[in-house]
XYZ file of C-alpha atoms in Angstrom:
669
model
C -83.737 115.574 0.977
C -84.591 116.168 -2.653
C -81.111 117.492 -3.383
C -79.636 114.379 -1.767
C -81.804 112.195 -4.009
C -80.657 114.106 -7.116
C -77.029 113.704 -6.095
C -77.485 109.963 -5.611
C -79.203 109.681 -8.997
C -76.317 111.545 -10.672
C -73.828 109.276 -8.908
C -75.727 106.189 -10.001
C -75.872 107.437 -13.585
C -72.138 108.112 -13.530
C -71.454 104.615 -12.236
C -73.659 103.109 -14.958
C -71.772 105.078 -17.601
C -68.409 103.942 -16.184
C -69.567 100.314 -16.105
C -70.858 100.562 -19.676
C -67.560 102.092 -20.849
C -65.579 99.334 -19.126
C -67.847 96.636 -20.569
C -67.655 98.213 -23.990
C -63.881 98.316 -23.893
C -63.775 94.716 -22.630
C -66.088 93.523 -25.401
C -64.162 95.536 -27.980
C -60.836 94.187 -26.777
C -62.174 90.650 -26.613
C -63.701 90.522 -30.053
C -61.551 92.900 -32.086
C -59.104 91.359 -34.511
C -55.647 91.407 -32.970
C -52.620 92.327 -35.029
C -50.141 89.671 -36.119
C -47.622 91.123 -33.656
C -50.127 90.756 -30.795
C -50.911 87.166 -31.738
C -47.253 86.237 -32.075
C -46.567 87.853 -28.696
C -49.331 85.804 -27.122
C -47.953 82.578 -28.630
C -44.438 83.354 -27.373
C -45.772 84.255 -23.924
C -47.756 81.010 -23.682
C -44.630 79.125 -24.730
C -42.681 80.916 -21.995
C -45.261 79.672 -19.474
C -44.750 76.138 -20.829
C -48.522 75.786 -21.059
C -50.203 73.750 -23.791
C -53.343 75.871 -23.478
C -56.385 75.928 -25.719
C -55.458 79.521 -26.538
C -52.102 78.349 -27.899
C -53.388 75.317 -29.782
C -56.105 77.496 -31.300
C -53.441 79.532 -33.058
C -52.631 76.480 -35.188
C -55.691 77.538 -37.210
C -54.796 81.231 -37.402
C -55.202 82.891 -40.789
C -51.606 84.198 -40.699
C -49.039 81.515 -41.675
C -46.330 83.045 -39.453
C -48.627 82.703 -36.430
C -49.443 79.068 -37.249
C -45.743 78.294 -37.715
C -44.800 79.973 -34.434
C -47.603 78.133 -32.625
C -46.400 74.788 -34.004
C -42.863 75.514 -32.838
C -44.122 76.544 -29.393
C -46.163 73.358 -29.035
C -43.147 71.226 -29.908
C -40.974 73.071 -27.407
C -43.569 72.558 -24.678
C -44.211 68.901 -25.535
C -46.718 66.758 -23.696
C -48.897 63.874 -24.802
C -51.322 66.074 -26.746
C -48.640 67.799 -28.800
C -47.878 64.894 -31.167
C -51.296 64.535 -32.798
C -51.646 68.299 -33.253
C -48.278 68.676 -34.938
C -48.579 65.544 -37.057
C -51.808 66.886 -38.541
C -50.162 70.253 -39.179
C -47.459 68.706 -41.390
C -50.210 68.756 -44.044
C -50.656 72.543 -43.852
C -51.058 74.265 -47.219
C -48.161 76.633 -46.457
C -44.779 74.918 -46.639
C -43.224 77.029 -43.866
C -45.995 76.039 -41.468
C -45.794 72.366 -42.393
C -42.000 72.425 -42.059
C -42.237 74.066 -38.624
C -44.637 71.332 -37.525
C -42.389 68.659 -39.018
C -39.447 69.969 -37.014
C -41.419 70.593 -33.825
C -42.774 67.065 -33.567
C -39.201 65.870 -33.131
C -38.983 67.846 -29.875
C -41.932 66.090 -28.233
C -40.161 62.824 -27.386
C -43.141 60.825 -28.672
C -41.341 57.890 -30.280
C -44.420 56.467 -31.974
C -44.295 59.305 -34.498
C -40.889 58.299 -35.886
C -42.260 55.614 -38.196
C -45.412 57.634 -38.915
C -43.350 60.553 -40.182
C -41.150 58.310 -42.304
C -44.170 56.645 -43.868
C -45.442 59.965 -45.218
C -42.276 62.049 -45.711
C -41.770 60.920 -49.332
C -45.135 62.427 -50.220
C -44.386 65.757 -48.553
C -42.659 68.726 -50.206
C -38.897 68.328 -49.847
C -38.552 71.151 -47.301
C -41.181 69.511 -45.109
C -39.901 66.011 -45.767
C -36.400 66.982 -44.628
C -37.797 68.245 -41.323
C -39.920 65.117 -40.900
C -36.927 62.840 -41.527
C -34.768 64.838 -39.099
C -37.481 64.608 -36.451
C -37.835 60.875 -36.957
C -34.115 60.517 -36.226
C -34.487 62.470 -32.983
C -37.480 60.405 -31.905
C -36.071 56.983 -32.797
C -33.464 54.958 -30.950
C -31.222 52.003 -31.779
C -33.904 49.485 -30.810
C -36.387 50.795 -33.393
C -35.475 48.682 -36.419
C -38.516 49.735 -38.457
C -37.498 53.393 -38.258
C -33.913 52.530 -39.232
C -35.129 50.529 -42.238
C -37.299 53.421 -43.355
C -34.514 55.981 -42.883
C -32.208 54.082 -45.233
C -34.734 54.593 -48.017
C -34.270 58.354 -47.783
C -30.562 58.104 -48.619
C -31.722 57.873 -52.274
C -34.230 60.744 -52.088
C -33.997 63.155 -55.049
C -33.591 66.160 -52.725
C -30.105 66.632 -51.203
C -31.715 68.343 -48.196
C -33.642 65.173 -47.425
C -30.578 62.972 -47.990
C -28.577 65.166 -45.604
C -31.359 64.902 -43.020
C -31.397 61.119 -43.437
C -27.648 60.860 -42.766
C -27.893 62.874 -39.564
C -31.094 61.070 -38.579
C -29.293 57.718 -38.757
C -26.674 59.137 -36.401
C -29.231 60.589 -33.989
C -31.141 57.306 -33.977
C -27.971 55.357 -33.198
C -28.644 53.185 -36.251
C -25.190 51.603 -36.483
C -26.811 48.477 -37.902
C -27.262 50.412 -41.168
C -23.549 51.151 -41.556
C -23.200 49.169 -44.781
C -26.051 51.070 -46.432
C -24.649 54.403 -45.269
C -21.146 53.568 -46.510
C -22.555 52.533 -49.878
C -24.612 55.698 -50.191
C -21.653 57.947 -49.356
C -19.399 56.152 -51.816
C -21.723 57.263 -54.622
C -22.855 60.636 -53.184
C -22.030 63.631 -55.404
C -23.372 66.424 -53.182
C -20.649 67.824 -50.908
C -22.998 68.790 -48.073
C -24.691 65.413 -48.038
C -21.347 63.614 -48.130
C -20.114 65.703 -45.190
C -23.227 64.745 -43.213
C -22.793 61.063 -44.068
C -19.142 61.046 -43.076
C -20.063 62.787 -39.829
C -22.689 60.135 -39.094
C -20.231 57.317 -39.804
C -17.533 58.920 -37.648
C -19.877 59.586 -34.748
C -21.308 56.072 -34.954
C -17.698 54.805 -34.857
C -18.096 52.650 -37.947
C -14.694 50.975 -38.271
C -15.460 49.605 -41.736
C -15.618 53.150 -43.135
C -11.831 53.617 -42.838
C -11.207 53.676 -46.592
C -13.941 56.285 -47.018
C -12.366 58.451 -44.324
C -8.904 58.171 -45.900
C -10.325 59.035 -49.317
C -11.748 62.315 -47.969
C -8.794 63.447 -45.821
C -7.736 65.896 -48.518
C -11.184 67.512 -48.791
C -11.012 71.325 -49.003
C -13.569 71.635 -46.161
C -11.821 71.603 -42.738
C -14.972 70.138 -41.165
C -14.783 67.113 -43.464
C -11.084 66.612 -42.741
C -11.674 66.878 -38.989
C -14.613 64.473 -39.217
C -12.560 61.930 -41.142
C -9.780 62.102 -38.548
C -12.335 61.348 -35.830
C -13.652 58.388 -37.744
C -10.229 57.099 -38.776
C -8.940 57.155 -35.181
C -11.705 54.755 -34.192
C -11.388 52.529 -37.231
C -9.486 49.284 -37.710
C -7.075 50.849 -40.227
C -3.364 50.163 -39.596
C -2.685 53.488 -41.340
C -4.601 55.567 -38.776
C -1.555 56.832 -36.856
C 0.243 57.660 -40.111
C -2.579 59.883 -41.361
C -3.239 61.431 -37.942
C 0.438 62.359 -37.729
C 0.329 64.007 -41.150
C -2.750 65.989 -40.044
C -0.770 67.525 -37.175
C 0.618 69.841 -39.870
C -2.780 70.818 -41.286
C -3.101 74.517 -42.047
C -6.402 74.761 -40.208
C -5.890 74.920 -36.403
C -9.148 73.080 -35.725
C -8.077 70.142 -37.879
C -4.639 70.066 -36.238
C -6.326 70.130 -32.809
C -8.563 67.230 -33.855
C -5.483 65.252 -34.895
C -3.922 65.861 -31.473
C -7.116 64.878 -29.700
C -7.441 61.652 -31.655
C -3.747 60.702 -31.388
C -4.023 60.659 -27.617
C -6.212 57.570 -27.979
C -3.285 55.733 -29.555
C -0.821 54.064 -27.180
C 1.806 53.260 -29.813
C 5.203 54.944 -29.261
C 5.146 56.663 -32.656
C 2.017 58.569 -31.647
C 3.703 60.014 -28.576
C 6.868 60.816 -30.504
C 4.896 62.751 -33.112
C 3.086 64.745 -30.417
C 6.342 65.632 -28.652
C 7.836 66.804 -31.937
C 4.912 69.130 -32.583
C 4.955 70.377 -28.978
C 8.537 71.613 -29.379
C 7.656 73.887 -32.289
C 4.044 74.834 -31.538
C 3.246 78.422 -30.447
C -0.562 78.296 -30.340
C -1.547 78.279 -26.646
C -4.717 76.236 -27.145
C -2.898 73.618 -29.183
C -0.039 73.345 -26.671
C -2.620 72.661 -23.950
C -4.146 69.936 -26.129
C -0.714 68.438 -26.731
C 0.039 68.198 -23.004
C -3.399 66.652 -22.400
C -2.731 64.064 -25.122
C 0.716 63.197 -23.763
C -0.792 62.972 -20.278
C -3.395 60.495 -21.532
C -0.670 58.421 -23.167
C 1.630 58.666 -20.130
C 4.376 59.574 -22.577
C 7.457 60.794 -20.694
C 9.078 62.355 -23.748
C 8.099 65.934 -22.869
C 9.186 66.133 -19.207
C 12.001 68.594 -19.890
C 9.741 70.666 -22.160
C 7.069 70.878 -19.476
C 9.509 71.913 -16.763
C 11.108 74.480 -19.035
C 7.724 76.013 -19.818
C 6.925 76.284 -16.118
C 10.335 77.762 -15.301
C 9.979 80.428 -17.979
C 6.611 81.375 -16.526
C 4.218 81.003 -19.466
C 0.479 81.791 -19.307
C -1.324 80.094 -16.424
C -3.190 77.819 -18.851
C 0.060 76.234 -19.997
C 1.445 76.019 -16.465
C -1.671 74.139 -15.366
C -1.548 71.777 -18.362
C 2.156 71.077 -17.866
C 1.650 70.459 -14.133
C -1.088 67.886 -14.749
C 1.083 66.184 -17.342
C 4.094 65.993 -14.990
C 1.924 64.606 -12.171
C 0.967 61.674 -14.383
C 4.348 60.868 -15.924
C 6.525 61.640 -12.890
C 4.271 60.696 -10.006
C 5.574 61.870 -6.630
C 8.642 63.348 -8.334
C 6.322 66.212 -9.318
C 5.200 66.949 -5.749
C 7.859 69.580 -5.014
C 6.870 71.495 -8.132
C 3.169 71.247 -7.269
C 3.887 72.468 -3.736
C 5.411 75.612 -5.203
C 2.668 76.210 -7.774
C -0.154 75.640 -5.275
C 0.982 78.736 -3.341
C 0.106 81.007 -6.268
C -2.631 83.639 -6.331
C -4.566 82.287 -9.308
C -7.427 79.975 -8.186
C -7.462 78.247 -11.573
C -3.838 77.198 -11.077
C -4.453 76.104 -7.467
C -7.413 74.014 -8.665
C -5.162 72.495 -11.342
C -2.635 71.649 -8.607
C -5.378 69.910 -6.598
C -6.255 67.895 -9.679
C -2.562 67.157 -10.270
C -2.046 65.955 -6.683
C -4.877 63.525 -7.332
C -3.206 62.380 -10.553
C -0.014 61.616 -8.623
C -2.073 58.737 -7.261
C -0.435 58.431 -3.832
C -2.196 58.795 -0.497
C 0.929 60.598 0.713
C -0.398 63.804 -0.898
C -3.591 63.685 1.183
C -2.458 66.398 3.640
C -1.769 68.757 0.742
C -5.202 68.097 -0.722
C -6.795 68.529 2.698
C -5.175 71.962 2.880
C -6.583 72.897 -0.539
C -9.985 71.573 0.555
C -10.039 74.567 2.923
C -9.065 77.072 0.221
C -10.991 80.343 -0.002
C -12.011 79.642 -3.598
C -14.803 77.105 -4.277
C -13.181 76.040 -7.556
C -10.155 74.856 -5.581
C -12.256 73.178 -2.875
C -14.244 71.323 -5.538
C -11.105 70.004 -7.252
C -9.628 68.973 -3.892
C -12.815 67.132 -2.905
C -12.874 65.167 -6.158
C -9.272 64.082 -5.608
C -9.666 63.280 -1.898
C -12.643 60.933 -2.259
C -10.634 58.882 -4.768
C -7.365 58.779 -2.829
C -8.384 58.731 0.826
C -11.275 56.257 0.759
C -11.081 55.628 4.511
C -12.231 59.195 5.192
C -14.807 59.640 2.455
C -17.614 60.249 4.969
C -15.686 63.133 6.502
C -15.098 64.786 3.129
C -18.709 64.341 2.065
C -19.894 65.847 5.336
C -17.675 68.876 4.839
C -18.780 69.306 1.244
C -22.486 69.038 2.091
C -22.005 71.764 4.704
C -19.963 73.979 2.373
C -21.446 77.465 1.854
C -20.882 77.193 -1.896
C -23.518 75.285 -3.862
C -21.011 73.940 -6.392
C -18.986 72.127 -3.732
C -22.220 70.699 -2.304
C -23.443 69.707 -5.761
C -20.185 67.837 -6.364
C -20.746 65.877 -3.152
C -24.309 65.062 -4.202
C -23.034 63.838 -7.560
C -20.595 61.553 -5.752
C -23.355 60.201 -3.487
C -25.518 59.534 -6.541
C -22.815 57.752 -8.535
C -21.550 55.713 -5.570
C -25.119 54.820 -4.472
C -24.457 55.850 -0.862
C -27.954 55.221 0.499
C -26.987 56.051 4.087
C -27.062 59.743 3.147
C -30.670 59.715 1.939
C -32.281 60.616 5.295
C -30.027 63.664 5.540
C -30.701 64.596 1.909
C -34.436 64.312 2.541
C -34.069 66.682 5.483
C -32.073 69.039 3.257
C -34.796 68.967 0.593
C -37.516 69.680 3.144
C -36.023 73.122 3.794
C -37.718 74.237 0.559
C -36.964 77.692 -0.822
C -34.250 78.253 1.768
C -32.120 75.826 -0.251
C -30.563 76.902 -3.549
C -32.728 75.948 -6.531
C -29.879 74.121 -8.291
C -29.312 72.005 -5.186
C -33.013 71.114 -5.033
C -32.898 70.090 -8.665
C -29.791 67.996 -8.013
C -31.452 66.329 -5.024
C -34.312 65.249 -7.279
C -31.769 63.726 -9.673
C -30.157 61.871 -6.766
C -33.550 60.536 -5.689
C -34.221 59.392 -9.258
C -30.925 57.495 -9.368
C -31.803 55.589 -6.194
C -35.395 54.937 -7.297
C -34.131 53.465 -10.559
C -32.596 50.671 -8.442
C -35.219 50.419 -5.702
C -38.606 52.109 -5.781
C -39.234 51.315 -2.119
C -36.839 53.852 -0.609
C -39.109 56.163 1.388
C -36.558 58.972 1.671
C -36.001 59.049 -2.087
C -39.778 59.073 -2.611
C -40.190 61.995 -0.191
C -37.452 63.963 -1.967
C -39.259 63.352 -5.248
C -42.610 64.444 -3.805
C -41.077 67.642 -2.473
C -39.557 68.201 -5.903
C -42.947 67.798 -7.545
C -44.393 70.433 -5.200
C -41.456 72.839 -5.497
C -42.074 76.496 -6.199
C -39.525 76.531 -9.033
C -40.510 75.262 -12.466
C -37.178 73.592 -13.278
C -37.344 71.557 -10.045
C -40.948 70.484 -10.719
C -39.995 69.567 -14.266
C -37.027 67.510 -13.038
C -39.369 65.620 -10.714
C -41.834 65.054 -13.564
C -39.052 63.557 -15.682
C -38.106 61.159 -12.857
C -41.746 60.093 -12.543
C -41.858 59.469 -16.311
C -38.470 57.855 -16.899
C -38.061 55.929 -13.630
C -41.542 55.300 -12.250
C -43.320 55.170 -15.630
C -45.875 57.759 -14.518
C -46.827 60.621 -16.843
C -46.860 63.685 -14.613
C -45.396 66.226 -17.002
C -48.607 68.232 -16.731
C -47.735 69.040 -13.123
C -44.674 71.069 -14.185
C -46.372 74.049 -15.916
C -47.181 76.822 -15.718
C -43.779 78.401 -15.372
C -43.369 81.991 -14.163
C -42.554 84.522 -16.869
C -40.239 87.504 -16.691
C -41.251 89.169 -19.938
C -44.842 90.298 -20.455
C -46.892 90.072 -23.627
C -46.738 93.811 -24.232
C -42.949 93.805 -23.975
C -42.740 90.915 -26.435
C -45.131 92.686 -28.778
C -43.090 95.888 -28.635
C -39.943 93.896 -29.392
C -41.596 92.193 -32.389
C -42.494 95.585 -33.797
C -39.041 96.967 -32.968
C -36.907 94.148 -34.323
C -38.293 93.796 -37.822
C -34.626 93.250 -38.666
C -32.508 91.216 -36.281
C -30.204 93.303 -34.058
C -26.533 92.502 -33.668
C -24.024 92.609 -30.815
C -20.422 93.801 -30.995
C -18.372 91.900 -28.421
C -15.116 93.589 -27.460
C -12.645 91.165 -25.886
C -9.062 91.382 -24.673
C -8.087 89.912 -28.072
C -10.194 92.222 -30.243
C -13.839 92.444 -31.262
C -16.303 90.324 -33.161
C -19.893 90.963 -34.206
C -22.761 88.517 -34.072
C -26.256 88.774 -35.474
C -28.867 88.010 -32.818
C -31.674 85.744 -34.025
C -34.659 87.485 -32.473
C -36.885 85.927 -35.119
C -35.862 82.433 -33.968
C -35.187 82.802 -30.228
C -36.937 86.004 -29.077
C -36.934 85.290 -25.333
C -33.244 84.384 -25.359
C -32.318 87.504 -27.317
C -34.403 89.762 -25.056
C -32.720 88.268 -21.986
C -29.278 88.709 -23.560
C -29.999 92.333 -24.507
C -31.267 93.043 -20.992
C -28.066 91.643 -19.456
C -25.951 93.639 -21.902
C -27.829 96.848 -21.024
C -27.144 96.170 -17.330
C -23.403 95.816 -18.019
C -23.595 92.229 -16.765
C -20.947 90.869 -19.132
C -18.305 93.548 -18.623
C -15.141 92.050 -17.159
C -16.310 88.432 -17.332
C -14.046 85.818 -18.879
C -14.224 83.066 -21.432
C -13.891 80.281 -18.866
C -14.064 77.366 -21.299
C -12.205 76.984 -24.592
C -12.088 73.656 -26.442
C -10.289 73.597 -29.817
C -12.397 72.362 -32.731
C -15.473 72.840 -30.539
C -16.406 76.049 -28.684
C -15.410 79.093 -26.702
C -17.755 79.788 -23.780
C -18.160 82.813 -21.515
C -20.609 84.960 -19.587
C -20.286 83.294 -16.169
C -19.923 85.718 -13.216
C -18.305 82.910 -11.169
C -15.788 82.054 -13.864
C -16.049 78.292 -13.333
C -19.037 77.370 -15.514
C -21.566 77.292 -12.667
C -22.787 80.891 -12.547
C -25.459 83.049 -14.101
C -28.269 85.499 -13.338
C -30.804 84.750 -10.566
C -33.267 83.232 -13.026
C -33.505 80.675 -15.831
C -34.678 81.162 -19.394
C -36.559 78.671 -21.523
C -34.818 76.703 -24.240
C -35.894 77.806 -27.714
C -34.817 74.895 -29.906
C -35.025 75.478 -33.623
C -34.020 74.002 -36.959
C -31.058 76.394 -37.149
C -27.807 74.524 -37.750
C -24.720 74.767 -35.570
C -22.252 76.005 -38.155
C -18.830 77.527 -37.550
C -19.457 80.743 -35.594
C -22.951 79.854 -34.374
C -23.876 81.323 -30.985
C -25.757 79.180 -28.491
C -26.869 79.218 -24.847
C -25.138 76.877 -22.399
C -27.422 74.854 -20.112
C -27.322 72.035 -17.578
C -30.631 70.641 -18.815
C -33.717 71.859 -20.601
C -34.888 75.359 -19.642
C -31.879 76.047 -17.382
C -30.195 78.702 -19.537
C -28.992 82.024 -18.195
C -26.107 84.274 -19.171
C -23.528 81.791 -20.438
C -23.160 81.660 -24.203
C -20.831 79.793 -26.521
C -19.538 80.226 -30.063
C -18.775 77.131 -32.130
C -15.328 76.977 -33.702
C -16.470 74.372 -36.229
C -19.820 72.816 -37.235
C -21.420 70.764 -34.441
C -24.499 68.933 -35.780
C -24.945 66.923 -32.570
C -25.881 70.145 -30.714
C -28.807 70.900 -33.017
C -32.230 70.876 -31.311
C -30.440 70.310 -27.996
C -29.162 73.837 -27.346
C -30.755 77.165 -28.262
C -29.236 78.898 -31.297
C -29.605 82.647 -30.796
C -27.012 84.140 -33.108
C -24.237 83.868 -35.654
C -20.850 85.573 -35.852
C -20.906 87.802 -38.937
C -17.461 89.393 -38.596
C -14.334 88.914 -36.512
C -14.242 85.119 -36.525
C -10.454 85.397 -36.583
C -10.712 87.046 -33.153
C -12.907 84.201 -31.902
C -10.230 81.757 -33.066
C -7.568 83.573 -31.025
C -9.441 83.526 -27.713
C -8.031 81.318 -24.947
C -9.344 80.445 -21.503
C -9.218 83.504 -19.271
C -9.537 86.146 -21.997
C -11.983 88.871 -20.981
C -15.219 90.276 -22.336
C -14.550 94.007 -21.988
C -17.946 95.188 -23.209
C -20.847 94.300 -25.485
C -22.821 96.845 -27.514
C -26.207 96.123 -29.109
C -26.712 97.564 -32.596
C -30.167 97.973 -34.123
C -31.052 98.559 -37.770
C -31.612 102.321 -37.473
C -28.187 102.824 -35.887
C -26.269 100.965 -38.596
């Protein structure tokens, strides 16, 4: 008995010691000073959860400036009604980098009331902070906010060119076309090349016709971006010389500028525009530009290139050109092109069969309905989608049948296309069935659930009494997936005027704090990625310091061999190349979404971004800009920059392959 008592006493003592050790470790871990890497990792992890927690907001007062700056950026990316006041106060931080981060981040919150507030104080801020504040004001304002527009004009005379540049782009983002005279006057006297480029871009994007003389004056600028911008603006101006200068630009030495000239000439219906395009088509060898030329002639319905198109198809050029020529012939020849399309639609390439479905639709005759119906049963969803879009326009008597087939299609893209049609056509009779579809919960693809919420929002914007639309929205708000809940919260805010954004977080995370911390310590210098394509290789620096979650996801996919053999499925001259989709049609990705990590990084030529279908819907698809694209800034995550091989990027056409990607870290350089 005594020995039993001693054993129990020893056991109790051991338990007390274990408890004390655990408590000691807990207290030590709780109250010890965490490293900067640990604190940054915690901020990034909280951002990934999309939670505006007290833990995160507390880091705005951290003693390390880099932690305060990262916390400010995270708060802006998360948004919410409490984010504005916190960030506005932080624009007064003693460290310029922190104040600038807060100035940028407040522009992501969507809180319009801060537009004028920022502009009222930006003159008194350091120029780096003031530029961010002005840029944010432009993102927060809209064309109805005359006070913000008036204040923005004042910054066109700011002593800092960075602030003047921000003011130009802010006027564009705010849609402040009413200030066109002030912007034209400022650009007429502007000596800084970067500021002038931004002002011209704003005028062109705002479609200010009165700026024609300014555009013409800058057509000979050595910067291809400026020349391309001026062509855009000139095409939409009231200048009688527009076609003359656009025609001259067809011979520009920069392929992006020449492509812009083609794109803008297609808006002109005058015969001389078509004649100039046909002339260039007959000598042009660049595949991307030939595709643009056929698209322009198709838009103009110019019959001058019929023989050229048929000759190209007979010779058997790349499938891209065959598809472009087929669409062109369908428009200019009508049913005379049917025999050709019949032959092409029997090919093995789904892209070409989808182009034939589109071309049958462009023929514009209900006599091609049987051919489209056949393609609507194609094995490839890309073809079925194209056939559906053509059938619902041509065969209106049988729209219900086609919608029914598309809603029952095993491929989510075909179904999504039908839902988009229902939404745009306001076909309320389908709402009971869509409500039943939504009630199946996780059994239904997440992208379809998100689309159903969008459909419900479209109907509720016209009538808030539709019970089926309301039930779809409620199910969306209770969905297990963050992006569906967030979509529902946006409908509540934008349509029903109810602030329910707080119901969207927290979002599930894939990357733990310790993994983020290890990566912060590992990537003291940004890694790079060498992308080997069927045209050659290019290297891009990966901006871990700016978009850590995006870079970690990209590296993970690379390590899995995810990208090997995938194609660049989208190529738009003077804009982007885009790849990384396992489906090859722009609708695919990994079985998860990554958060958007918007930043103040500019979209320059060669910038690498993540493609999305809405905030926080990124995955594997990435794009590389072929020319500067300021309108993408703070709307798509920048996660890299091409640092070598941009000539290879320029040569890539739709269908070229990604053969492999290799990640290079500092120690292996």
